[in-house]
PDB file of C-alpha atoms in Angstrom:
ATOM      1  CA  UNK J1356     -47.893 -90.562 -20.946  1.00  0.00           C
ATOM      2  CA  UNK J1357     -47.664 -87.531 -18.865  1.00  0.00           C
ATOM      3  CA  UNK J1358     -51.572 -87.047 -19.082  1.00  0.00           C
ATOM      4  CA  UNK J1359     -52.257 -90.061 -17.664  1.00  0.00           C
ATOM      5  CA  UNK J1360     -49.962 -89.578 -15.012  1.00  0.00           C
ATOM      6  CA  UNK J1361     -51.784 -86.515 -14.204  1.00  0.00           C
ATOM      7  CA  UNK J1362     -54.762 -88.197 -14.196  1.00  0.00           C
ATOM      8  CA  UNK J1363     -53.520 -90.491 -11.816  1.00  0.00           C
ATOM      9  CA  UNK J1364     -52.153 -87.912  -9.828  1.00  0.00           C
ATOM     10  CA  UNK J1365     -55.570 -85.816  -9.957  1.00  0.00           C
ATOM     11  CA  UNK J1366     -57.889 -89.330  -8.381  1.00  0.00           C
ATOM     12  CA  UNK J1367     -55.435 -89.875  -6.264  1.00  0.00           C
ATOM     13  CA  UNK J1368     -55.725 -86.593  -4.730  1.00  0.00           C
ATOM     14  CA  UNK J1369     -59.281 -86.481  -4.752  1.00  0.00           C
ATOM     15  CA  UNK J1370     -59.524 -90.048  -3.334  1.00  0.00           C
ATOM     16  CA  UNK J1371     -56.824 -88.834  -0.680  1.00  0.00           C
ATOM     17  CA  UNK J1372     -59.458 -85.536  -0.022  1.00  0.00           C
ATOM     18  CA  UNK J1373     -62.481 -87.701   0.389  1.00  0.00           C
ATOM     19  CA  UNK J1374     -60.802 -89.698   3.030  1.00  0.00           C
ATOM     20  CA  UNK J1375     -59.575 -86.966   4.923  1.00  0.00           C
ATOM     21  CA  UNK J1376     -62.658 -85.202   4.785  1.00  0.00           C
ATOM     22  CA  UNK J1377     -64.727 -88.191   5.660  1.00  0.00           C
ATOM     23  CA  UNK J1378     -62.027 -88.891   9.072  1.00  0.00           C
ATOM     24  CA  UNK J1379     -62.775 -85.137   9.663  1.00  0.00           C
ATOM     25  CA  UNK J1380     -66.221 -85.769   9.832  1.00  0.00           C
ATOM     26  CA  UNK J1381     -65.946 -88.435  12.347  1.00  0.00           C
ATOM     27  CA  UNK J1382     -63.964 -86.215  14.576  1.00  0.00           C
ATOM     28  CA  UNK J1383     -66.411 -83.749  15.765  1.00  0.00           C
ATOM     29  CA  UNK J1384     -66.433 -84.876  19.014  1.00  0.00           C
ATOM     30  CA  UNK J1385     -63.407 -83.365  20.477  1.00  0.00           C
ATOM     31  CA  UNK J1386     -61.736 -85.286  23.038  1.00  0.00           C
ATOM     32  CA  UNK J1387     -58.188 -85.859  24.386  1.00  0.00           C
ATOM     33  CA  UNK J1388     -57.429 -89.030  22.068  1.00  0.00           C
ATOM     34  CA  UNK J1389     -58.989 -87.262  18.516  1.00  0.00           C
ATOM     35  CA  UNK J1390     -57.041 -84.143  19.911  1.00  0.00           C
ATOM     36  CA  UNK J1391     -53.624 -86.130  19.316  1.00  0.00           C
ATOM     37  CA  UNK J1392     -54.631 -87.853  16.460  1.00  0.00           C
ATOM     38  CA  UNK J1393     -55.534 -84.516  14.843  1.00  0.00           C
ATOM     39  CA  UNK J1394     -52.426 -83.046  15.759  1.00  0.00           C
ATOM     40  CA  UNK J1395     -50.227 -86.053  14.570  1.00  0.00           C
ATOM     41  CA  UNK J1396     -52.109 -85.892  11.204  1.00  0.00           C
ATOM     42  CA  UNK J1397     -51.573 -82.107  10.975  1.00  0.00           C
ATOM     43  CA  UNK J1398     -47.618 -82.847  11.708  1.00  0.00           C
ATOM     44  CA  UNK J1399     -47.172 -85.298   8.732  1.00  0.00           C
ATOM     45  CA  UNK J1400     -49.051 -83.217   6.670  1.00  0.00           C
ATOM     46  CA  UNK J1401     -46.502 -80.323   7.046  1.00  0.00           C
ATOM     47  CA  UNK J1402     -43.766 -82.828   7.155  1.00  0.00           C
ATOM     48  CA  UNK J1403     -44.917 -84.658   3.712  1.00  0.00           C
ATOM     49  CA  UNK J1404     -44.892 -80.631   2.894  1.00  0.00           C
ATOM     50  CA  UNK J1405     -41.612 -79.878   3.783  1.00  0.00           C
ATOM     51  CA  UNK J1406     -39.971 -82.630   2.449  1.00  0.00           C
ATOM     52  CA  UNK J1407     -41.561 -82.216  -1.079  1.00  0.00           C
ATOM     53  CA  UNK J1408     -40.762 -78.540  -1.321  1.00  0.00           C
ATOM     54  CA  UNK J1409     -37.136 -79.475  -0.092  1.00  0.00           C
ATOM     55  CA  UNK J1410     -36.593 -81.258  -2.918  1.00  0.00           C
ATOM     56  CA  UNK J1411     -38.341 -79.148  -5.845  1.00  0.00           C
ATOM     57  CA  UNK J1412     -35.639 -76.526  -4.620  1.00  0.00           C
ATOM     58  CA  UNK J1413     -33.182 -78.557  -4.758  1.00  0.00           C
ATOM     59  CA  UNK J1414     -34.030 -80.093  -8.536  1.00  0.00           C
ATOM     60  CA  UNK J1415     -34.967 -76.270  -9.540  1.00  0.00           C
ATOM     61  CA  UNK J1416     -31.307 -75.551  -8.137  1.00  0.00           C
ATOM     62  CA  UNK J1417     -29.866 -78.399  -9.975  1.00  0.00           C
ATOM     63  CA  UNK J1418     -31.623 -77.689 -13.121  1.00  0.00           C
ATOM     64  CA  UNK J1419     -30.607 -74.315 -13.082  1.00  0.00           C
ATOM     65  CA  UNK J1420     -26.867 -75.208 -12.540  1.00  0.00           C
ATOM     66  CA  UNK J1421     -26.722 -77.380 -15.889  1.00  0.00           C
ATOM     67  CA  UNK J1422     -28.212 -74.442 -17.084  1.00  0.00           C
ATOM     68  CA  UNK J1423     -25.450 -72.304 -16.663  1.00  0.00           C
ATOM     69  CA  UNK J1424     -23.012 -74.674 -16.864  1.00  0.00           C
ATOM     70  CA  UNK J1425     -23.811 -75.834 -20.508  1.00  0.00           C
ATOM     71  CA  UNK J1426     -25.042 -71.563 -21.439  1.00  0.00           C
ATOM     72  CA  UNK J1427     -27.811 -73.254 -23.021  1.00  0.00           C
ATOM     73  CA  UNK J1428     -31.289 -73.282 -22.113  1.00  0.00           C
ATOM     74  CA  UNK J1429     -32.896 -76.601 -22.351  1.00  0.00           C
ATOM     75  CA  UNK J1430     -29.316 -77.961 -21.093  1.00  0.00           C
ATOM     76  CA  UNK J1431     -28.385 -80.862 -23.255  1.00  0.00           C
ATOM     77  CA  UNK J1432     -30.125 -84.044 -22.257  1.00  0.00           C
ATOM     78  CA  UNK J1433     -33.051 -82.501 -21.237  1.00  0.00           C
ATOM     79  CA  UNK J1434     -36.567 -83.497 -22.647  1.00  0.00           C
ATOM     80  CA  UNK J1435     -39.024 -80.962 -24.037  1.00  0.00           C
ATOM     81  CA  UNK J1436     -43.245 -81.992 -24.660  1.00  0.00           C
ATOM     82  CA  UNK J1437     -42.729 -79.430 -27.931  1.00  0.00           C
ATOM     83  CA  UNK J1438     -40.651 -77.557 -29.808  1.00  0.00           C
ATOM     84  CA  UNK J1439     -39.029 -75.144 -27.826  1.00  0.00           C
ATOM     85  CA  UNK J1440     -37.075 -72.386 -28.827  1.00  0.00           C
ATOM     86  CA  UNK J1441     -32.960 -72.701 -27.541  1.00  0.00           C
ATOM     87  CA  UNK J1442     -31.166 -70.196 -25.426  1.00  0.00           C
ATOM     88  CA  UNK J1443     -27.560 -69.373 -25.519  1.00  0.00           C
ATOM     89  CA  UNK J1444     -24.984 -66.948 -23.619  1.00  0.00           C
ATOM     90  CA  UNK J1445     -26.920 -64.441 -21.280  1.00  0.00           C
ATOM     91  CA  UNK J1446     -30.252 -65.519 -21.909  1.00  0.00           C
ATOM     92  CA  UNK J1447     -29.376 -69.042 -21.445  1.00  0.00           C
ATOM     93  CA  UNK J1448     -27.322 -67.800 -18.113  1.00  0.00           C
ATOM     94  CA  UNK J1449     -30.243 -65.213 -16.692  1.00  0.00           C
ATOM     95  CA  UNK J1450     -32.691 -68.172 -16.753  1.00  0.00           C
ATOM     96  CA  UNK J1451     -30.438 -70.580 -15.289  1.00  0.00           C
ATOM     97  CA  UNK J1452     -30.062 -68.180 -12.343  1.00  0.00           C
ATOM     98  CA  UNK J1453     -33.788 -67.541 -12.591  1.00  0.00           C
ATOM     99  CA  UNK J1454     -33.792 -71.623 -11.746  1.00  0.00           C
ATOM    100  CA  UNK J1455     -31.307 -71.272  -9.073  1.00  0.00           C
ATOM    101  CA  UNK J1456     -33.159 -68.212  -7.591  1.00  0.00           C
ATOM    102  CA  UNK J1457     -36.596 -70.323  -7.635  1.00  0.00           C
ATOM    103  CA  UNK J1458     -34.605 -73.339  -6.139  1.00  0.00           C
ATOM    104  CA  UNK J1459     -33.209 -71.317  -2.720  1.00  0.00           C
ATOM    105  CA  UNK J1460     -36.633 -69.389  -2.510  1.00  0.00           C
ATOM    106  CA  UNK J1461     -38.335 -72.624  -1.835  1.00  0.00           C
ATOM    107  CA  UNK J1462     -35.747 -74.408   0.411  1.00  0.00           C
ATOM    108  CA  UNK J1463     -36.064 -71.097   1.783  1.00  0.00           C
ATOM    109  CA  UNK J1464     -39.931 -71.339   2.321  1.00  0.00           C
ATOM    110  CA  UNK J1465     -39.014 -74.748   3.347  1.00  0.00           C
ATOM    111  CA  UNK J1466     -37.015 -73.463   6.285  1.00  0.00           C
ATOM    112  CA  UNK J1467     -39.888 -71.253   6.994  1.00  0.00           C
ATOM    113  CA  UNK J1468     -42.448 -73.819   7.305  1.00  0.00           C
ATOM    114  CA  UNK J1469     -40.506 -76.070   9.564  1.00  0.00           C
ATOM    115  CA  UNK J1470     -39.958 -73.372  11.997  1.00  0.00           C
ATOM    116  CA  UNK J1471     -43.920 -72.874  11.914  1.00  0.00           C
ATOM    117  CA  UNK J1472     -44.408 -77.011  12.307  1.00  0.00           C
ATOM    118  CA  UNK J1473     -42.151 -76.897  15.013  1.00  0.00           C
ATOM    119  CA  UNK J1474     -44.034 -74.276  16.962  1.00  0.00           C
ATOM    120  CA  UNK J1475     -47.617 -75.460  15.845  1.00  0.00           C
ATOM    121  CA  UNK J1476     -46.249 -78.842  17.340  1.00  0.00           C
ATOM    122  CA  UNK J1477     -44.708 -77.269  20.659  1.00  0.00           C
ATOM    123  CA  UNK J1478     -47.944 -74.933  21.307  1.00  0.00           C
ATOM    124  CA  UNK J1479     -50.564 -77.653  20.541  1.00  0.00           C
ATOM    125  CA  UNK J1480     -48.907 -80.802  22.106  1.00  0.00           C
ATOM    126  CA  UNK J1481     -49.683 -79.176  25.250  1.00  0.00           C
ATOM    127  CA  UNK J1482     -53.270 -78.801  24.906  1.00  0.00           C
ATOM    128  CA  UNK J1483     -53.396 -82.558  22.792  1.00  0.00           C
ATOM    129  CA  UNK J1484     -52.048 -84.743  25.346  1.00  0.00           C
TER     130      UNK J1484
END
């Protein structure tokens, strides 16, 4: 099952490449109106972005808590493709904070990039409209 979702995934990122590329190609001509369409395109790019690294830091921070609340690594419920070997105690605790750690770095990152969106946004809108 989860190969053929990444298989699914996979064509529908190469279908969603070879349609960007091909509207790319038809926007050599720069001019006002492309200009703005470009620059809306780039914006809900970085927003789609944002919003999908918003919430892997947020499930990587609420893995990480069942982690340490249950001091067992998988945390009880939790499937597993193989057999994997369990954690308890401090091992089971370090990687739960390792999840935690992952989960604030990229809302963190998150953060970053919106500040960057916001500025690509202010400093091209000017030159777009």
């Amino acid at each position: 099952f989860a190969v053929a979702i990444a298989i699914a995934l996979a064509a529908a990122g190469g279908f969603g490449l070879w349609t960007v590329l091909r509207w790319l190609d038809g926007m050599r001509e720069p001019s006002p109106a492309s200009m703005a369409q470009l620059l809306a395109a780039s914006v809900w790019l970085m927003g789609a972005t944002i919003v999908l690294l918003a919430a892997l830091g947020a499930y990587f921070w609420h893995y990480g808590k069942r982690v340490r609340a249950a001091s067992l690594y998988p945390p009880p419920g939790a499937r597993v493709v193989r057999d994997t070997v369990v954690l308890r105690g401090t091992a089971a605790l370090r990687r739960g904070m390792v999840f935690q750690g992952l989960g604030v770095l990229f809302v963190l990152c998150c953060a970053g990039l919106a500040f960057v969106a916001w500025r690509f946004l202010a400093l091209f809108s000017v030159h777009a409209a």
